[in-house]
XYZ file of C-alpha atoms in Angstrom:
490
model
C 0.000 0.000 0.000
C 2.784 2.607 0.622
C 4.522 1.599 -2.569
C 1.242 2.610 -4.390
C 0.792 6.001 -2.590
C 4.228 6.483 -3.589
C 3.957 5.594 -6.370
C 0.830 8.122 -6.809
C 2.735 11.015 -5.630
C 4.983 10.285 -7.731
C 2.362 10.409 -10.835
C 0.409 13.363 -9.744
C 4.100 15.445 -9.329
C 5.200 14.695 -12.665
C 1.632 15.194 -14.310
C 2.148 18.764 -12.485
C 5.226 19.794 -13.556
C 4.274 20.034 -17.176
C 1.261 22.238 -16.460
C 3.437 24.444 -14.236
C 6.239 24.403 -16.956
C 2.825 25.799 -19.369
C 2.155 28.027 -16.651
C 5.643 29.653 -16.447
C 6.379 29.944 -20.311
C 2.814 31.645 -20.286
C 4.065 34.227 -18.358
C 7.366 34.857 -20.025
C 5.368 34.648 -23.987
C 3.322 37.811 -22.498
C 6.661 39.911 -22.854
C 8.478 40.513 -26.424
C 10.876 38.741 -28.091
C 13.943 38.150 -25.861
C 16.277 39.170 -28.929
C 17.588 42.852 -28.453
C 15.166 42.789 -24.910
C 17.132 41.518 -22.324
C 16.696 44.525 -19.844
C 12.754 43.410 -20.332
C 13.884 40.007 -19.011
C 15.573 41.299 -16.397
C 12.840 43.293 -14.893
C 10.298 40.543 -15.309
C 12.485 37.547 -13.876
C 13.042 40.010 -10.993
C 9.102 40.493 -10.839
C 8.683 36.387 -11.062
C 11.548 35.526 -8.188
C 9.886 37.867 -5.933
C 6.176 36.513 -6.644
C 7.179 32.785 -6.747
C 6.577 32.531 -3.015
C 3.438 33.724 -3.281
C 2.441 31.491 -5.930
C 0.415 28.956 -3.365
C -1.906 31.408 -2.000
C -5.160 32.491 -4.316
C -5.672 35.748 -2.443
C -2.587 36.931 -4.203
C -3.255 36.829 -7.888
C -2.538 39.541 -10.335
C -4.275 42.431 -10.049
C -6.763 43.174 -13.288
C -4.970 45.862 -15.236
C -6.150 49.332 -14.765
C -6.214 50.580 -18.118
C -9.202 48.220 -19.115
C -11.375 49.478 -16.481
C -10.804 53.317 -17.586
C -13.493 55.422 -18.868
C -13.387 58.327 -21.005
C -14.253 60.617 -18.299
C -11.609 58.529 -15.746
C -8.989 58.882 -18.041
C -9.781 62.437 -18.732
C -9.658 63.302 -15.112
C -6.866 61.495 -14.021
C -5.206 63.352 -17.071
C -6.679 67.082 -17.193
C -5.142 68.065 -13.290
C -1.374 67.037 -14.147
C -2.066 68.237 -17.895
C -3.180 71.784 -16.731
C -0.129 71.728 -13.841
C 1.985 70.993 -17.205
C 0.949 73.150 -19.396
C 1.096 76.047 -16.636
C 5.160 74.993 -16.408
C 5.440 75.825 -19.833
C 3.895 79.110 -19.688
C 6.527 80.187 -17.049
C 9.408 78.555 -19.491
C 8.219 80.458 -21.992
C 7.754 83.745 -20.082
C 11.632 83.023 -18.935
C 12.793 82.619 -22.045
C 11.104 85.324 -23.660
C 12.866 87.460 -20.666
C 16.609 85.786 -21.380
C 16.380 86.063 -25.136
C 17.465 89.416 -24.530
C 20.543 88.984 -21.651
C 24.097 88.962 -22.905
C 24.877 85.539 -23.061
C 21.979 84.554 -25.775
C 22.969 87.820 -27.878
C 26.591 87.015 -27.843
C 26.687 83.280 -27.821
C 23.272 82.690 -30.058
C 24.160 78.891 -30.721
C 22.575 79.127 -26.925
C 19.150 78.668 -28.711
C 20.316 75.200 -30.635
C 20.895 73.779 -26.404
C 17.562 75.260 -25.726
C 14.937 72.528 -27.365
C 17.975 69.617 -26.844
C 18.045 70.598 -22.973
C 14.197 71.096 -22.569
C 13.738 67.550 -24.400
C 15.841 65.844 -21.849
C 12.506 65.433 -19.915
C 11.451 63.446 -22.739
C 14.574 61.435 -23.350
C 15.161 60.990 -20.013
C 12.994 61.986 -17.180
C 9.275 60.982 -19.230
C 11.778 57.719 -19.935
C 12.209 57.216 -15.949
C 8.375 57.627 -15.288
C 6.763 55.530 -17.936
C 9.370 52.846 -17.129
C 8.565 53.358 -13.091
C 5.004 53.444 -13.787
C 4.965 50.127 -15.569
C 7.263 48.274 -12.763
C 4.524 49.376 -10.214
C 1.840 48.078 -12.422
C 3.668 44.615 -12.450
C 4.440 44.822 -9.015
C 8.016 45.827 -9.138
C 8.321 47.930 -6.701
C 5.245 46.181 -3.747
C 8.453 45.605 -1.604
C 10.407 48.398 0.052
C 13.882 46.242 -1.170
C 13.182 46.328 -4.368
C 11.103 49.947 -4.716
C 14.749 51.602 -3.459
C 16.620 49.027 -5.777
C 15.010 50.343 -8.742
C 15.493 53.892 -7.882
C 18.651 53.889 -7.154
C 19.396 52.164 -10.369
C 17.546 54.468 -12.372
C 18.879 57.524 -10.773
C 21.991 56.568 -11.429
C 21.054 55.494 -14.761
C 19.787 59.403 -15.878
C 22.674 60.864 -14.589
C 24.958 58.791 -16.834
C 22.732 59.630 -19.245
C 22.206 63.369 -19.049
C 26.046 63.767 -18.984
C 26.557 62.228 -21.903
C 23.606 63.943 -23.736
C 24.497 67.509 -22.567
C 28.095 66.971 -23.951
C 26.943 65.842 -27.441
C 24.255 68.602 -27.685
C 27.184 71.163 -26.877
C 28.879 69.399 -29.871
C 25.577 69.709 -32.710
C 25.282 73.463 -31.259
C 28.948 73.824 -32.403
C 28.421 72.277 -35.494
C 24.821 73.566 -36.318
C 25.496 77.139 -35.084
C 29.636 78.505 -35.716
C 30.783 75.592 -38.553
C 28.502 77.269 -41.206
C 29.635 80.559 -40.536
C 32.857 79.350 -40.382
C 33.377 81.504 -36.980
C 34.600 79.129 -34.094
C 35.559 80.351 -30.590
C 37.291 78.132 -28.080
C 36.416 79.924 -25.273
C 32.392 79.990 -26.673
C 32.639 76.094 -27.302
C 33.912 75.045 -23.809
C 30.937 77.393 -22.460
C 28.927 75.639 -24.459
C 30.191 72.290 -23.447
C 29.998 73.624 -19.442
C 26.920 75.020 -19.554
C 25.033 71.875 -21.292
C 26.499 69.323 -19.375
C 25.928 71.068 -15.746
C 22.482 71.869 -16.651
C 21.512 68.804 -17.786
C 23.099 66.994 -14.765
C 21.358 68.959 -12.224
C 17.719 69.215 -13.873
C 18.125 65.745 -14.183
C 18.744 64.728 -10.552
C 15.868 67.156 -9.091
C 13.274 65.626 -11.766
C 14.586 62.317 -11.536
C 13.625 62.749 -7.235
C 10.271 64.523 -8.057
C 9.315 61.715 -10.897
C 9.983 58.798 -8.351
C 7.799 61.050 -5.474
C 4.556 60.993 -7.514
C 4.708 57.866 -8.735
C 4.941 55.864 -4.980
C 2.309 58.978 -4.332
C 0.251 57.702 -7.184
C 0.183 54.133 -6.597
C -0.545 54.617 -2.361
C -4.191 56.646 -3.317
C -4.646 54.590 -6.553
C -3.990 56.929 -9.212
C -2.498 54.838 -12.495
C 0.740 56.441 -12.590
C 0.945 56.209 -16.432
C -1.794 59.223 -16.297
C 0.183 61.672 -14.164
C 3.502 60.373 -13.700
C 4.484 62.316 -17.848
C 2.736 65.305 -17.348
C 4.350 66.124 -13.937
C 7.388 65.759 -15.011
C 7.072 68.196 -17.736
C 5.403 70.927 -15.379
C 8.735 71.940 -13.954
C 10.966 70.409 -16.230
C 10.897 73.491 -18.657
C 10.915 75.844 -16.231
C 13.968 74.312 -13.973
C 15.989 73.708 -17.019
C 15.443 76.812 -19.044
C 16.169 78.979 -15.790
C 19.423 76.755 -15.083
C 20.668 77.156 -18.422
C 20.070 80.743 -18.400
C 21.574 81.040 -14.790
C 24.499 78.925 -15.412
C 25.484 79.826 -19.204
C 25.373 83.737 -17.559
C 27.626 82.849 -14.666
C 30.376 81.197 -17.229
C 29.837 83.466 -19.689
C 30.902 86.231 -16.963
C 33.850 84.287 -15.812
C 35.536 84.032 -19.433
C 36.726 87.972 -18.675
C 38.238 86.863 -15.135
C 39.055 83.430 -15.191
C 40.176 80.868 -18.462
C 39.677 77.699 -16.279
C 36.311 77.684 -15.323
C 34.473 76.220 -17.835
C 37.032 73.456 -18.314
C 36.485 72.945 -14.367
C 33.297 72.469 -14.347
C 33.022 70.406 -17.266
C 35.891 68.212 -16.258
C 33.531 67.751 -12.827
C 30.584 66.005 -14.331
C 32.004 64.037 -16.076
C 34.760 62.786 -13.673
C 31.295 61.748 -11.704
C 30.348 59.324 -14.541
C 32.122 56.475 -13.398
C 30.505 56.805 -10.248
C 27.075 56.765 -12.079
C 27.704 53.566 -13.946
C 28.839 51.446 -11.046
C 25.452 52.088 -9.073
C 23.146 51.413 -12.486
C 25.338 48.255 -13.101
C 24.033 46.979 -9.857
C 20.216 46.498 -11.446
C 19.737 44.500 -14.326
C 16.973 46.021 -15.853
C 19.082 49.447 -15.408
C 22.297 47.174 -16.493
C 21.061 46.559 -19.937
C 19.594 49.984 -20.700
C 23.286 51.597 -19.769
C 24.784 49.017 -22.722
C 22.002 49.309 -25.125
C 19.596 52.060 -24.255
C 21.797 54.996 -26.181
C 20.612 55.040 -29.240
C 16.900 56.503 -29.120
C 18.322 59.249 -26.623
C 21.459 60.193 -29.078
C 19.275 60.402 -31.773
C 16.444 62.224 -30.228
C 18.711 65.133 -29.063
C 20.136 65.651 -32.536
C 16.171 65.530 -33.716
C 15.483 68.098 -30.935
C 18.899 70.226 -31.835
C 17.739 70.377 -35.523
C 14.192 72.403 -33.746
C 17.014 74.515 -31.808
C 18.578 75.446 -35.111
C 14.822 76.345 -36.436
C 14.882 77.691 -33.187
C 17.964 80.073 -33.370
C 17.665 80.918 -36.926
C 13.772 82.170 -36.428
C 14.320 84.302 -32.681
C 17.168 85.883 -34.664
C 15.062 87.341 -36.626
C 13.641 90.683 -34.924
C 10.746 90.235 -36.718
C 9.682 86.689 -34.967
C 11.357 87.867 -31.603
C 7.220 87.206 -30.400
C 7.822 83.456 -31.556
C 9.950 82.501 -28.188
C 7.279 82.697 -25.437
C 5.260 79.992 -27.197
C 8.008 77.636 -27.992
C 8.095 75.948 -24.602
C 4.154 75.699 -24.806
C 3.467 74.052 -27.982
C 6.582 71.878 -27.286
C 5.770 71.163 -24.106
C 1.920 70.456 -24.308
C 2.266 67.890 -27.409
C 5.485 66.426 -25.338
C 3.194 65.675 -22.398
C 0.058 64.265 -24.248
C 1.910 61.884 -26.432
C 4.609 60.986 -23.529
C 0.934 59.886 -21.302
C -0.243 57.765 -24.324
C 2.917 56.174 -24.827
C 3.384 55.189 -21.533
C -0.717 53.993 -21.469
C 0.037 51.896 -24.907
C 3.666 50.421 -23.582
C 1.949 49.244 -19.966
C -1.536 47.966 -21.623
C 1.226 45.414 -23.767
C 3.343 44.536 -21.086
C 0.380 43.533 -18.552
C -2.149 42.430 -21.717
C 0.043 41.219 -24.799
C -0.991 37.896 -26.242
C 1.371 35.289 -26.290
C 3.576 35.874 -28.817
C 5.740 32.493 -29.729
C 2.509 31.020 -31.426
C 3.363 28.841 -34.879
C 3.321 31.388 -37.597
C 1.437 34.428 -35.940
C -0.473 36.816 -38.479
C 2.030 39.621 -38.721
C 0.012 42.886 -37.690
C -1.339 45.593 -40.186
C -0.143 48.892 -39.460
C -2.928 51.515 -37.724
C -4.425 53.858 -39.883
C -5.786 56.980 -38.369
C -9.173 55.703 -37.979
C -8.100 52.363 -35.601
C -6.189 54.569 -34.260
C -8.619 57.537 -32.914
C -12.135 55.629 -33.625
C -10.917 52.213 -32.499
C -12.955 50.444 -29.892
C -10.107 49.969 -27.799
C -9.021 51.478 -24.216
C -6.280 53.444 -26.433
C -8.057 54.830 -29.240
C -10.470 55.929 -26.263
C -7.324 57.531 -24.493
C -6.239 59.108 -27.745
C -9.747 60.810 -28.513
C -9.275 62.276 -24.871
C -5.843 63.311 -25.472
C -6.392 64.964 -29.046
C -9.718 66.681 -27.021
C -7.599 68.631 -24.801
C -5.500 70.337 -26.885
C -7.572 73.140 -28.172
C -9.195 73.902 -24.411
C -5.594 74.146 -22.759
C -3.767 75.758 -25.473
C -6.031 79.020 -24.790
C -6.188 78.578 -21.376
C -2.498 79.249 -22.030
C -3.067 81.873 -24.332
C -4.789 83.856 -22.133
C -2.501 83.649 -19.626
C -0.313 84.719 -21.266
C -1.939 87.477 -22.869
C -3.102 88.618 -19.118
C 0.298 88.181 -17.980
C 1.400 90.569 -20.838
C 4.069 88.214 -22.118
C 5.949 88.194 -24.969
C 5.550 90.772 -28.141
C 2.353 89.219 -29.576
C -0.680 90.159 -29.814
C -3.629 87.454 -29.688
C -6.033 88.595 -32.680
C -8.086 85.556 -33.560
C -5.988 85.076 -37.448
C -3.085 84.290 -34.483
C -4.938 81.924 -32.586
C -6.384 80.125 -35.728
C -3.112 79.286 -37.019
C -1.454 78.689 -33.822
C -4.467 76.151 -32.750
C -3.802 74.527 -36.291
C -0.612 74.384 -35.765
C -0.833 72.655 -32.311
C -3.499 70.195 -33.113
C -1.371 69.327 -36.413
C 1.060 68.493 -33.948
C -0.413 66.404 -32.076
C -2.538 64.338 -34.360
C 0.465 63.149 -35.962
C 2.331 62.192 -32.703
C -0.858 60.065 -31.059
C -0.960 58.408 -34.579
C 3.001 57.563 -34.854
C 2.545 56.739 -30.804
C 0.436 54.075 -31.543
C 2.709 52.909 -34.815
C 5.706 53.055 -33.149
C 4.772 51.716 -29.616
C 3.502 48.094 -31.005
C 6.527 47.963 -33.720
C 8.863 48.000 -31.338
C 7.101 45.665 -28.947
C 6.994 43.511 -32.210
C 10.687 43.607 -32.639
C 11.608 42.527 -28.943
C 12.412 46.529 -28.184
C 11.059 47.702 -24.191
C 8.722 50.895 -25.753
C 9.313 52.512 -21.860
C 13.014 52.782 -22.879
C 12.834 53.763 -26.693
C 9.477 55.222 -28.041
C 9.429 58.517 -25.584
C 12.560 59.878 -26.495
C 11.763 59.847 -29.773
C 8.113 60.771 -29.929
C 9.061 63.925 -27.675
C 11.769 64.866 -29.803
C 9.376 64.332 -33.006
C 7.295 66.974 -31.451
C 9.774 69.491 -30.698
C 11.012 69.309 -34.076
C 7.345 69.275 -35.494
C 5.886 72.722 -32.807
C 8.974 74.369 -33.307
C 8.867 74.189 -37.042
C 4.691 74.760 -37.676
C 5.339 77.687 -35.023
C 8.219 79.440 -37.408
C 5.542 78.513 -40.099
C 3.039 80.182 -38.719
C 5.269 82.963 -37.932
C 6.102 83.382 -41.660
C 3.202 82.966 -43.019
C 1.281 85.797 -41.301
C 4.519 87.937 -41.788
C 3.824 87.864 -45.336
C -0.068 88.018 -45.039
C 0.451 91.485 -43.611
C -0.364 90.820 -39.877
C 2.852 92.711 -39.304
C 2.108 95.240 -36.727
C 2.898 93.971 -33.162
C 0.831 90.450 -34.090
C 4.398 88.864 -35.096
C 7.390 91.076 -34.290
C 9.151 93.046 -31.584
């Protein structure tokens, strides 16, 4: 009789282990292709070795993602509060920059202007990169444990820093070569202010957004906010302001020590990024953060040259005393199609990671690519998200207006040929990023790519590049219309 209970066990265990075998590749064929997506392995096997425990008690299965309870009206609460704060942050940025167009520094040094959109797009690159990855570890249930919630920020702090170093270095370089090589005028001492100025500013605005970013998104998840809906936009509400005003601050400060002192600069450049090593040791120590310091470069590189070919738009247009009017609304239009297509990014890139079908099937259909229509009019939770999105551009763009206006900013006046083209403009703008968001997001989750690490950076810098340019546009085009008066000038 023993022998045949033993024999029993014995049965039922190994009649068990395939189904939990099943169970377990089920869980790892809900992620993308392990080629080129190792960091996405890393953060899941983390997530699966600290659930396995847990996997004998039925009170503790996954929670029901959020997005597929959301509303139209949830979503566009959750959304309008952090989109408002947002859009508010750019107003100031613009209002500052409007101001420091006119200080020393930016007159004598214009390539200034080409570090402007780069620097303010580091929120996209980087910070919006740190809070739609955060905010999909919490949804997986990442960061439950107080271990591995400080684990993964301390990776990822370290991870931005490395990060915004190396950015604000190489968008010193593509203001050097966008703004004197043409000209054929290069100045040492102009290029290692450049170099000082962009790295230190990017360093700094990085660490205090980096903190705040991490704040509301434990915040978030303790009252039961999806972090994917507020997370973006408050990182953008004063991520304009804090780097415009520490560029300005900083690039004045060097700029007066060139008459005094030749070492400076080089000082304070050579401090930064003698702190680099430092940064890579601590994001080594995290694999999910591991992978994304080897392979996570490229969309971050390539985003701030996308963002430093706005600047140039940017430089070449302010120039101008005609279009001087043109720099209080660059942070705004930047800034307000940043957030909304940074929130339904990060909405499309967590709804696939908690929701994507299995995807080692024998000869899956290969997926069409959206049109507009699937895209806006679909019947899913993110063509309901994107309709909400696309909804609140018009409404907040003149609720920014008018503050604007009231706060007698800038050298515009708002007649209503202004605000049609500027509201074309902006809606232009962000039409086309929800669409490519929703292209881009599910290609790269096709090719085995984390969307968290690489669709942000370049859907932000996309829309820098895109407001910047319809804004000179716009600026041009009622130039020659005749609305020259004090509708588009100084």
């Amino acid at each position: 009789m023993v022998s045949n209970a033993a024999l029993r066990s014995s049965k039922t265990s190994n009649e068990m282990q395939p189904w939990s075998d099943a169970r377990n590749m089920g869980v790892l064929d809900c992620r993308p292709n392990a080629k080129g997506q190792r960091e996405e392995d890393a953060l899941l096997e983390n997530a699966s070795q600290s659930n396995e425990s847990d996997d004998t008690s039925t009170d503790q299965s996954p929670v029901p993602p959020a997005p597929l309870k959301e509303t139209s009206f949830s979503i566009g609460l959750q959304v309008l509060f952090p989109f408002l704060l947002a859009g508010f942050g750019t107003v100031a940025a613009g209002m500052v920059l409007d101001i420091v167009q006119h200080w020393t520094v930016f007159t004598e040094v214009t390539e200034v202007f080409i570090l402007v959109p780069a620097l303010l797009g580091l929120k996209g690159n980087l910070e919006m990169t740190l809070a739609s990855r955060l905010s999909t570890a919490a949804n997986i249930g990442q960061m439950d444990t107080a271990k591995d919630m400080w684990k993964m920020i301390m990776g990822n702090l370290a991870l931005i820093q490395v990060q915004a170093t190396v950015v604000g270095f190489l968008a010193s370089i593509a203001a050097v070569i966008f703004g004197w090589i043409p000209e054929g005028n290069f100045k040492m001492g102009h290029a290692i202010l450049l170099c000082a100025s962009s790295v230190a500013t990017a360093f700094i605005a990085s660490l205090l957004l980096g903190l705040i970013m991490i704040g509301v998104i434990i915040a978030s998840r303790k009252v039961g906010i999806n972090p994917d809906n507020v997370a973006t936009p408050i990182a953008a509400s004063l991520g304009d302001l804090i780097t415009l005003a520490l560029l300005a601050g900083i690039s004045t400060g060097l700029y007066k020590e060139l008459e005094f002192n030749d070492y400076a600069n080089p000082m304070v450049c050579a401090f930064f990024v003698a702190l680099t090593p430092i940064w890579v040791l601590i994001a080594r120590r995290t694999p999910s953060t591991r992978e994304v310091l080897y392979s996570g470069w490229e969309p971050v590189i390539i985003a701030m040259a996308i963002s430093s070919v706005g600047g140039l738009i940017l430089d070449k247009t302010v120039s101008n005393p005609n279009f001087a009017g043109m720099a209080v609304f660059t942070p705004v239009i930047n800034g307000v199609g940043g957030n909304l297509v940074a929130v339904q990014a990060s909405r499309i890139s967590t709804y696939l990671h908690m929701n994507a079908l299995p995807i080692a099937e024998p000869d899956p259909a290969p997926r069409k690519c959206p049109t507009p229509w699937s895209s806006f009019f679909g019947s899913g939770v993110n063509s309901r998200s994107a309709k909400v999105l696309f909804l609140l551009v018009a409404p907040g763009h003149l609720v920014f207006l008018y503050t604007i206006n009231s706060m007698q900013g800038g050298h515009t006046t708002l007649t209503s040929l202004f605000i049609a083209f500027y509201l074309a403009a902006a809606l232009l703008q962000v039409v086309i990023l929800l669409y490519l968001a929703d292209w881009m997001v599910n290609w790269m989750w096709r090719r085995g790519m984390n969307p968290d690490n690489f669709s942000i950076p370049y859907l932000t810098a996309l829309g820098d590049l895109l407001g910047t340019g319809f804004l000179a546009l716009c600026f041009h085009i009622l130039w020659l219309i005749g609305d020259r008066d004090t509708d588009v000038g100084d």
